[in-house]
Coordinates of N, CA and C in Angstrom, one line a residue:
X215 N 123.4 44.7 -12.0 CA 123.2 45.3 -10.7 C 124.6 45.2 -10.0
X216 N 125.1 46.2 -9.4 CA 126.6 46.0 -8.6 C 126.3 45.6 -7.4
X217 N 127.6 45.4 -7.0 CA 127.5 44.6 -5.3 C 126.7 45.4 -4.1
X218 N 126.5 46.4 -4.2 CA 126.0 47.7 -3.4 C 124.5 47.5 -3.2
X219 N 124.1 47.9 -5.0 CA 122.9 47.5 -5.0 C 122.4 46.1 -4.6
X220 N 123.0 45.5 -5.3 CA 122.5 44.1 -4.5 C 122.5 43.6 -3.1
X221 N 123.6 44.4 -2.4 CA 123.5 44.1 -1.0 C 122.3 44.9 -0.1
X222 N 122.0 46.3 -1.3 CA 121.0 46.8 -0.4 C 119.6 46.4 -0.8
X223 N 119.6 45.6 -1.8 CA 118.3 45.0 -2.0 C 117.9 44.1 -1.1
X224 N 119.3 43.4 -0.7 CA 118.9 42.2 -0.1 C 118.9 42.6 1.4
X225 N 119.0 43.8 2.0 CA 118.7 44.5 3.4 C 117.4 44.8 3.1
X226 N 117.3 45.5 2.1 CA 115.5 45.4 2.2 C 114.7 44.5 1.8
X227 N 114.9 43.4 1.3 CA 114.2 42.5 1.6 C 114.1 41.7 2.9
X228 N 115.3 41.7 3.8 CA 115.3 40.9 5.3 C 114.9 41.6 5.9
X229 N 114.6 43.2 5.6 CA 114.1 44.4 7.3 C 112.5 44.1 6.8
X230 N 111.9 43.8 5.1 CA 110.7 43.6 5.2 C 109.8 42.3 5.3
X231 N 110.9 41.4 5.4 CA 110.7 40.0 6.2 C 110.7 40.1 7.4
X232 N 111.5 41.1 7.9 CA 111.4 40.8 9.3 C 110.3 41.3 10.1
X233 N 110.1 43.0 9.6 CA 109.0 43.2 10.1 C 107.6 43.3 9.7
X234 N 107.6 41.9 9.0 CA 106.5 40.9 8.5 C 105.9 40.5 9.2
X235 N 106.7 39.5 9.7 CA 106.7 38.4 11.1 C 107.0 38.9 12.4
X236 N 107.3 39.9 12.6 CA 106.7 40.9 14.0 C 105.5 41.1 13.7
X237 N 105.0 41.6 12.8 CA 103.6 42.0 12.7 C 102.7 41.0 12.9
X238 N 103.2 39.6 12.3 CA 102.7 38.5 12.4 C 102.2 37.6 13.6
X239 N 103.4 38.0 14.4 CA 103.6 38.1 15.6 C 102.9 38.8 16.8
X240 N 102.6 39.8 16.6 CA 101.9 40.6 17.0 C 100.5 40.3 16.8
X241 N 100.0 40.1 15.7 CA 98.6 39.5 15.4 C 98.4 38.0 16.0
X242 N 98.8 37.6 16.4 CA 99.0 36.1 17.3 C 98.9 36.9 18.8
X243 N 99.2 37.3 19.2 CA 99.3 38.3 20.5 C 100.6 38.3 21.5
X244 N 101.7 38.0 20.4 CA 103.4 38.0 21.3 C 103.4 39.2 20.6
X245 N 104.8 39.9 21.6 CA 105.3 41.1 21.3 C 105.8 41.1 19.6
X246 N 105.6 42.1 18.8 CA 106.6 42.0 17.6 C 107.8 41.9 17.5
X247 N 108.4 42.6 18.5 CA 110.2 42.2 18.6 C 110.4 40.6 18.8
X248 N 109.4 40.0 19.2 CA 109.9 38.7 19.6 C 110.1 37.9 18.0
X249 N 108.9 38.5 17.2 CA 108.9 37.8 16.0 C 110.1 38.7 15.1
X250 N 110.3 40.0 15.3 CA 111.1 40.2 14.3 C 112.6 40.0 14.9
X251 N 113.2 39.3 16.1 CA 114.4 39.0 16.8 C 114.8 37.2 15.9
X252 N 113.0 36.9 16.2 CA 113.4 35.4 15.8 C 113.5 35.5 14.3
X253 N 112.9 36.2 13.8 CA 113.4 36.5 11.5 C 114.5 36.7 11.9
X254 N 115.1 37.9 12.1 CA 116.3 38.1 12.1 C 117.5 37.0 12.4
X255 N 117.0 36.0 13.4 CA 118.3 34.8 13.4 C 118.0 33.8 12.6
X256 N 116.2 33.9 12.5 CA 116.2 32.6 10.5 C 116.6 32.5 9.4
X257 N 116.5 34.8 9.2 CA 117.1 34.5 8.0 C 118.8 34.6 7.8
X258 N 119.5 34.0 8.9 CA 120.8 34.3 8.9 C 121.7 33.2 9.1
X259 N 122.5 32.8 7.9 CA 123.4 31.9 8.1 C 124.2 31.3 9.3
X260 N 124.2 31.8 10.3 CA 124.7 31.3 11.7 C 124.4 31.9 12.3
X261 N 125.0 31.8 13.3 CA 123.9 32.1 14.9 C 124.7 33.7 15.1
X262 N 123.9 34.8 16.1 CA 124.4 36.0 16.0 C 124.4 35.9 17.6
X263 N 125.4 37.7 17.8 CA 125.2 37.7 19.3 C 124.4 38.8 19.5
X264 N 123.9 38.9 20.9 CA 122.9 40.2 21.3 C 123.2 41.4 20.5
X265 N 125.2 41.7 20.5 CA 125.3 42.8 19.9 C 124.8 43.4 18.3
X266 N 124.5 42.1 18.0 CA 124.5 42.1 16.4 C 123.1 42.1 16.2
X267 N 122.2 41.3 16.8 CA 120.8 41.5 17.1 C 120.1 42.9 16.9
X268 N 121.4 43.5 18.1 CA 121.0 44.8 18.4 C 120.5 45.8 17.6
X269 N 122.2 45.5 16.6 CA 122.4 46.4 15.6 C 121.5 46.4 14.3
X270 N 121.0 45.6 14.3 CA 120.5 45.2 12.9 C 119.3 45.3 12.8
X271 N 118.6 45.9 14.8 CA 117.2 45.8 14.6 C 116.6 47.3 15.3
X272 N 118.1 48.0 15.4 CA 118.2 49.0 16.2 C 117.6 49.3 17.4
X273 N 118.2 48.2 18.2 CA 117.2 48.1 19.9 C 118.4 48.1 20.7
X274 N 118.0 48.2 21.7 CA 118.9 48.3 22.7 C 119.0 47.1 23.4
X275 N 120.1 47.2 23.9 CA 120.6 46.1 24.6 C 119.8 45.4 25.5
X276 N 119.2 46.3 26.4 CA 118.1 45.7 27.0 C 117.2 45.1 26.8
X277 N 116.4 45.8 25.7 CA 115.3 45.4 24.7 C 115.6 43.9 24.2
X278 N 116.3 43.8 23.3 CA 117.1 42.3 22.9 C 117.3 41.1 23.9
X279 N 117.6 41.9 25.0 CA 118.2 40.8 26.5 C 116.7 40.1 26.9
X280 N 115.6 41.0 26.8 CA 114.6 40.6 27.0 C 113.8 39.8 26.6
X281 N 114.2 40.2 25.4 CA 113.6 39.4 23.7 C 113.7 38.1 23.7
X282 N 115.1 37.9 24.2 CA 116.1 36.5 23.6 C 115.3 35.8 25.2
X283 N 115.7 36.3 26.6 CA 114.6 35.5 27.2 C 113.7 35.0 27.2
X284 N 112.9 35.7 26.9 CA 111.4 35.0 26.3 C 111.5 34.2 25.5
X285 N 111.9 34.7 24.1 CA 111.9 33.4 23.1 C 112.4 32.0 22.9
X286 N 113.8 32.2 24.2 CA 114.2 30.9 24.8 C 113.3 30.6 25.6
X287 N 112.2 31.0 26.2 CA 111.3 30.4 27.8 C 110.6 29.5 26.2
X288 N 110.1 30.3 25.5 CA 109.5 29.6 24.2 C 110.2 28.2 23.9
X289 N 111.3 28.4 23.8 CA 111.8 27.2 22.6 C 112.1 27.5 21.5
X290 N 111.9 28.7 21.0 CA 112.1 29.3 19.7 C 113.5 29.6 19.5
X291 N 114.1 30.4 20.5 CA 115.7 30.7 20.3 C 116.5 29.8 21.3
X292 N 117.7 29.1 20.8 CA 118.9 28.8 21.5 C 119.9 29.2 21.6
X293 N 121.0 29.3 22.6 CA 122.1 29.8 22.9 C 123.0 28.7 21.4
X294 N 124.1 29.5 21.3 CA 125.1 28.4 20.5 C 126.0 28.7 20.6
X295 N 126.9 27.9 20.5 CA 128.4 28.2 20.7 C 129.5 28.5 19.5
X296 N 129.9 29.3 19.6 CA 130.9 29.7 18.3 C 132.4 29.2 19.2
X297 N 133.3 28.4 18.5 CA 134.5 28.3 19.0 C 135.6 29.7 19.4
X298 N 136.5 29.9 20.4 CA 137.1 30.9 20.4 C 136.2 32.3 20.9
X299 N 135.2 32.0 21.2 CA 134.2 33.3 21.3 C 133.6 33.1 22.8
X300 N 133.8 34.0 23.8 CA 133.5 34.2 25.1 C 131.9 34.5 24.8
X301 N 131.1 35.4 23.8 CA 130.0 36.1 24.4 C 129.2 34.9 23.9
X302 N 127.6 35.0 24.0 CA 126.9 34.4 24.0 C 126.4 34.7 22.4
X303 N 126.0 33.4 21.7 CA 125.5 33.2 20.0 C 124.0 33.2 20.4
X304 N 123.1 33.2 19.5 CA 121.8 32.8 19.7 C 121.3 32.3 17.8
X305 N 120.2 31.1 17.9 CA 120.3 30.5 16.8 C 118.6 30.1 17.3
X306 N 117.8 30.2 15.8 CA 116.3 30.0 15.9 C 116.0 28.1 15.6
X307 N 114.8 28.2 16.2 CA 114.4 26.9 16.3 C 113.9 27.1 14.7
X308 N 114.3 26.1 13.9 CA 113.6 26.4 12.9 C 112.6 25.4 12.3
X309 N 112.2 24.5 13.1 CA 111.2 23.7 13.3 C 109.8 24.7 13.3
X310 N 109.4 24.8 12.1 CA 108.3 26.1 12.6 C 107.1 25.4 13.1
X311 N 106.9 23.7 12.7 CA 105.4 23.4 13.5 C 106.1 22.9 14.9
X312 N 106.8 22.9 15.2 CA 107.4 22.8 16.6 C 106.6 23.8 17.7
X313 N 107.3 25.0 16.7 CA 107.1 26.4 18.0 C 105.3 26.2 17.6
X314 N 104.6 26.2 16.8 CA 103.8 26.3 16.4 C 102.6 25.7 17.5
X315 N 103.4 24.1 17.3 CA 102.5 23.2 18.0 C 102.3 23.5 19.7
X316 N 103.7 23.7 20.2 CA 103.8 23.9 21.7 C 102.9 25.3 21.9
X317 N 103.0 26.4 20.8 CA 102.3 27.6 21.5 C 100.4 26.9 21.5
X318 N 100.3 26.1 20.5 CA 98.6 25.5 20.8 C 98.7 25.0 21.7
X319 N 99.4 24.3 22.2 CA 99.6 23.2 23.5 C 99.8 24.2 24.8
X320 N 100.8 25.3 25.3 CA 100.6 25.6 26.1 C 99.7 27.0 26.4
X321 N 99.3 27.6 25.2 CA 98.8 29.2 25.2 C 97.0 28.7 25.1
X322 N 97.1 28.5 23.7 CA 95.1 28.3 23.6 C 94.9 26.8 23.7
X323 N 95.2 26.3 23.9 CA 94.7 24.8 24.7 C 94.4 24.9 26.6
X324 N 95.2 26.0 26.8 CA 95.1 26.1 28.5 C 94.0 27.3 28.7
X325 N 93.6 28.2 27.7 CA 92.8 29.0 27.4 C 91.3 28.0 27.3
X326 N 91.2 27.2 26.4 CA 89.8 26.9 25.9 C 89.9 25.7 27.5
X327 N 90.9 25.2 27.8 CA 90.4 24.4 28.9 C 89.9 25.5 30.1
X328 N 90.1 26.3 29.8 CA 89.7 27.4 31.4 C 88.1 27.7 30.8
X329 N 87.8 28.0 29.5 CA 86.7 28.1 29.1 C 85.8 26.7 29.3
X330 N 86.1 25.5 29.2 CA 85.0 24.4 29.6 C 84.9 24.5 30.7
X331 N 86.2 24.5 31.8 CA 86.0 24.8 33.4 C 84.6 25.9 33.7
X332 N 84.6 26.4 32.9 CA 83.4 27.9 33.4 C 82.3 27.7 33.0
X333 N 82.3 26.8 32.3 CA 81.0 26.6 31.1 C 80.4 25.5 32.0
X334 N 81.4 24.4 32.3 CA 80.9 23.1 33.3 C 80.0 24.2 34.6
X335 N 81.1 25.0 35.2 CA 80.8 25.6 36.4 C 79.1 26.3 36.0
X336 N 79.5 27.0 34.8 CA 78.4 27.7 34.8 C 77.0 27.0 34.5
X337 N 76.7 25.8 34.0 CA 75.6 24.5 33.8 C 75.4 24.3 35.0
X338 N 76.2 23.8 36.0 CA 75.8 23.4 37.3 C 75.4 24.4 38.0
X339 N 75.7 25.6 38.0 CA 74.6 26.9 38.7 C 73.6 27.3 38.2
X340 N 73.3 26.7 37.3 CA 72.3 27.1 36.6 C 71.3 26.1 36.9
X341 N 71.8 24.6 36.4 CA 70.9 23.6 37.1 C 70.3 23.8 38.8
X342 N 71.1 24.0 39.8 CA 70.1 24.5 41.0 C 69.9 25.9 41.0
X343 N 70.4 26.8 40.2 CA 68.8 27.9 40.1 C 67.6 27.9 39.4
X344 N 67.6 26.7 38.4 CA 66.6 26.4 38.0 C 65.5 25.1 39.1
X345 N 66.7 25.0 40.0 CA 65.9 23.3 41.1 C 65.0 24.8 41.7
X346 N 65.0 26.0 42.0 CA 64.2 26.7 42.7 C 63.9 28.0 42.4
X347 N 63.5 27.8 41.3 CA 63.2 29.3 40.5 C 61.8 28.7 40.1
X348 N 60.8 29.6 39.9 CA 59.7 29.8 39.3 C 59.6 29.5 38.0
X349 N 57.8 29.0 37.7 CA 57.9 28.3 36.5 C 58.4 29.1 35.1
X350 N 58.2 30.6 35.1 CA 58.8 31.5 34.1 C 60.3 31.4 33.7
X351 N 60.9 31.3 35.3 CA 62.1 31.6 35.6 C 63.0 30.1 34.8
X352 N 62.2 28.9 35.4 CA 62.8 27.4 34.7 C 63.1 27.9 33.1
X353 N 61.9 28.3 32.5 CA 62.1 28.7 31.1 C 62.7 29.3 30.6
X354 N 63.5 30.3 31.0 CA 64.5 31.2 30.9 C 66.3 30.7 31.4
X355 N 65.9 29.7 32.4 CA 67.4 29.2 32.6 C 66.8 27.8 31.7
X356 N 66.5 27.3 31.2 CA 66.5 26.0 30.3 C 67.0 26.6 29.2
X357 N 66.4 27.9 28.3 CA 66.7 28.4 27.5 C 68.3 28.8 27.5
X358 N 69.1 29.3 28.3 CA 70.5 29.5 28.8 C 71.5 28.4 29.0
X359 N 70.4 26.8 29.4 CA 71.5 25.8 29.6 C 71.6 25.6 28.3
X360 N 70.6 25.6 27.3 CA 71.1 25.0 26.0 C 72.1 25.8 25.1
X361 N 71.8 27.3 25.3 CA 72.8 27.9 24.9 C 74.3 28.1 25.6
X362 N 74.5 27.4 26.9 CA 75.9 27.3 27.3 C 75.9 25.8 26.9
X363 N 75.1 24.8 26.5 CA 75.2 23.9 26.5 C 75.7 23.3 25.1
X364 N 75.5 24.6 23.9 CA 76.5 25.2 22.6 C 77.5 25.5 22.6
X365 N 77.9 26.6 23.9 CA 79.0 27.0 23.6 C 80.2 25.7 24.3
X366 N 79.3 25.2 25.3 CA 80.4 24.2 25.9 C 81.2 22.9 24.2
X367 N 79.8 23.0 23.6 CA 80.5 21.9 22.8 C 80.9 22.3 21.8
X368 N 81.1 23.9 21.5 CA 82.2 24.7 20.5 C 83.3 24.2 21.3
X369 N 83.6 24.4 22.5 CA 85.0 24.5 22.9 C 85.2 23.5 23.2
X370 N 84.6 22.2 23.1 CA 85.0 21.0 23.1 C 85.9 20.3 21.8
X371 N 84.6 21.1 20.5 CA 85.4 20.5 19.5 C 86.6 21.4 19.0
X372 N 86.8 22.6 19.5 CA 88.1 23.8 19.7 C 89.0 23.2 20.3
X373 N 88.9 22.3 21.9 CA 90.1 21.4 22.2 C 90.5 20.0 21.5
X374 N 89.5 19.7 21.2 CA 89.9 18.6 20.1 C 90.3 18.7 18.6
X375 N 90.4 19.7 18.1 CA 90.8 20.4 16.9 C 92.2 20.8 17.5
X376 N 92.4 22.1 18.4 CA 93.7 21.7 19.4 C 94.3 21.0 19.3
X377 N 94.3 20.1 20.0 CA 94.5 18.6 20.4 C 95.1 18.1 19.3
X378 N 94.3 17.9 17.8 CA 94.8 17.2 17.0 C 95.8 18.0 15.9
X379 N 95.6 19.2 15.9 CA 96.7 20.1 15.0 C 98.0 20.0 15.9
X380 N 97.7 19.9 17.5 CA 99.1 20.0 18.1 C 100.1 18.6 17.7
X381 N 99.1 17.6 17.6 CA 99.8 16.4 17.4 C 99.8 16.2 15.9
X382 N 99.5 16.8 15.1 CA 99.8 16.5 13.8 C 99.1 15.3 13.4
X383 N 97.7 15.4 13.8 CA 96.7 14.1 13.2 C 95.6 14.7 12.3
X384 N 95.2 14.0 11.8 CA 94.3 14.8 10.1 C 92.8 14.9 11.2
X385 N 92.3 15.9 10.7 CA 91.0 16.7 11.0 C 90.3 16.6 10.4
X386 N 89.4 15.8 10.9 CA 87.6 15.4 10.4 C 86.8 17.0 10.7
X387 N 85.8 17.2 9.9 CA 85.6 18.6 10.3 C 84.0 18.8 10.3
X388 N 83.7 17.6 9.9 CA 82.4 17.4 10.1 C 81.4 17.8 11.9
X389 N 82.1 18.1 12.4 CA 81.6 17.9 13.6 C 81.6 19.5 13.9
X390 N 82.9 20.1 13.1 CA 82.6 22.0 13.1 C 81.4 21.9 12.3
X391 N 81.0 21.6 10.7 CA 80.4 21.5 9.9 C 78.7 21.5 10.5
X392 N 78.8 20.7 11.5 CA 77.6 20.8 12.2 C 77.2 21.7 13.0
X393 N 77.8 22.3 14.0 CA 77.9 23.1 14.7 C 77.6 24.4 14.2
X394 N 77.9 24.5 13.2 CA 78.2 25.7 12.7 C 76.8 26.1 11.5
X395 N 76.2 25.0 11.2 CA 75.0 25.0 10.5 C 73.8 24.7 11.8
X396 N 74.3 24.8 12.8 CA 72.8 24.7 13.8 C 72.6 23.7 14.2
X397 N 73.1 22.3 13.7 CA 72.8 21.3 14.4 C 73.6 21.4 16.0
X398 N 73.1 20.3 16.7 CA 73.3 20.1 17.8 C 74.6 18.6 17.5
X399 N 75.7 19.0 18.1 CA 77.5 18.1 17.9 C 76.7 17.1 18.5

């Protein structure tokens, strides 16, 4: 294989890496540029500037300026310094259970806690519409508390699964195992 072909193999294998993990990205629910900005500085021996970003990913300057914000609000991209060089480098976190862990920790950990908040709220309205509802009516909110009284303890063991993937502690799974076959957690 000459140097040509080889170099153009090895372009298409990094544009189909990259827009792997945009797509990947995108199925997680971040924009895909964000994942195919952050491939693009993983799979790259040193840190690049916006311009080169640009070029490589055919976006515009804007688009990229946007990109690189975000993904630094993340943690995922850092500025770096090249000696002699006025513009700005950028270089990926390559800790991948890092970015990993913080997006459980601040994205669906803050999600499922807003779900027990509503679940709590919603047991407690339910307990005084049932303090003064008819005897039909008790049986039909009794029947509702036990079924929020399910979903509350899916998203209990969802924050504690959370919880422990964010911190990197081993997972007993017996307690999904139950749940999930009908018993009561």
């Amino acid at each position: 294989m000459a140097v040509d072909d080889a170099s153009e193999a090895g372009e298409l294998v990094e544009r189909r890496v990259v827009d792997l993990i945009g797509r990947l990205m995108e199925f997680w629910g971040f924009k895909a540029v964000l994942g195919r900005v952050w491939a693009v500085l993983y799979l790259s021996p040193s840190p690049l500037s916006a311009a080169e970003l640009g070029e490589r990913l055919s976006l515009s300057a804007g688009a990229i300026s946007m990109a690189l914000g975000e993904l630094q609000k993340w943690g995922v991209v850092k500025k770096a310094w090249r000696p002699g060089e006025r513009r700005d480098y950028y270089e990926p976190e390559t800790r991948i259970w890092k970015m990993v862990s913080r997006v459980l920790r601040e994205r669906e950990l803050t999600l499922v806690h807003e779900v027990i908040s509503t679940l709590e709220s919603a047991l407690k309205q339910n307990a005084q519409a049932r303090g003064r509802a008819t005897p039909e009516e008790k049986r039909r909110l009794r029947f509702v508390e036990r079924r929020l009284q399910t979903l509350l303890t899916l998203a209990r063991v969802g924050e504690g699964l959370l919880n422990l993937l964010a911190s990197g502690e081993p997972i007993d799974p017996q307690p999904l195992k139950r749940l999930f076959e009908g018993e009561e957690a």
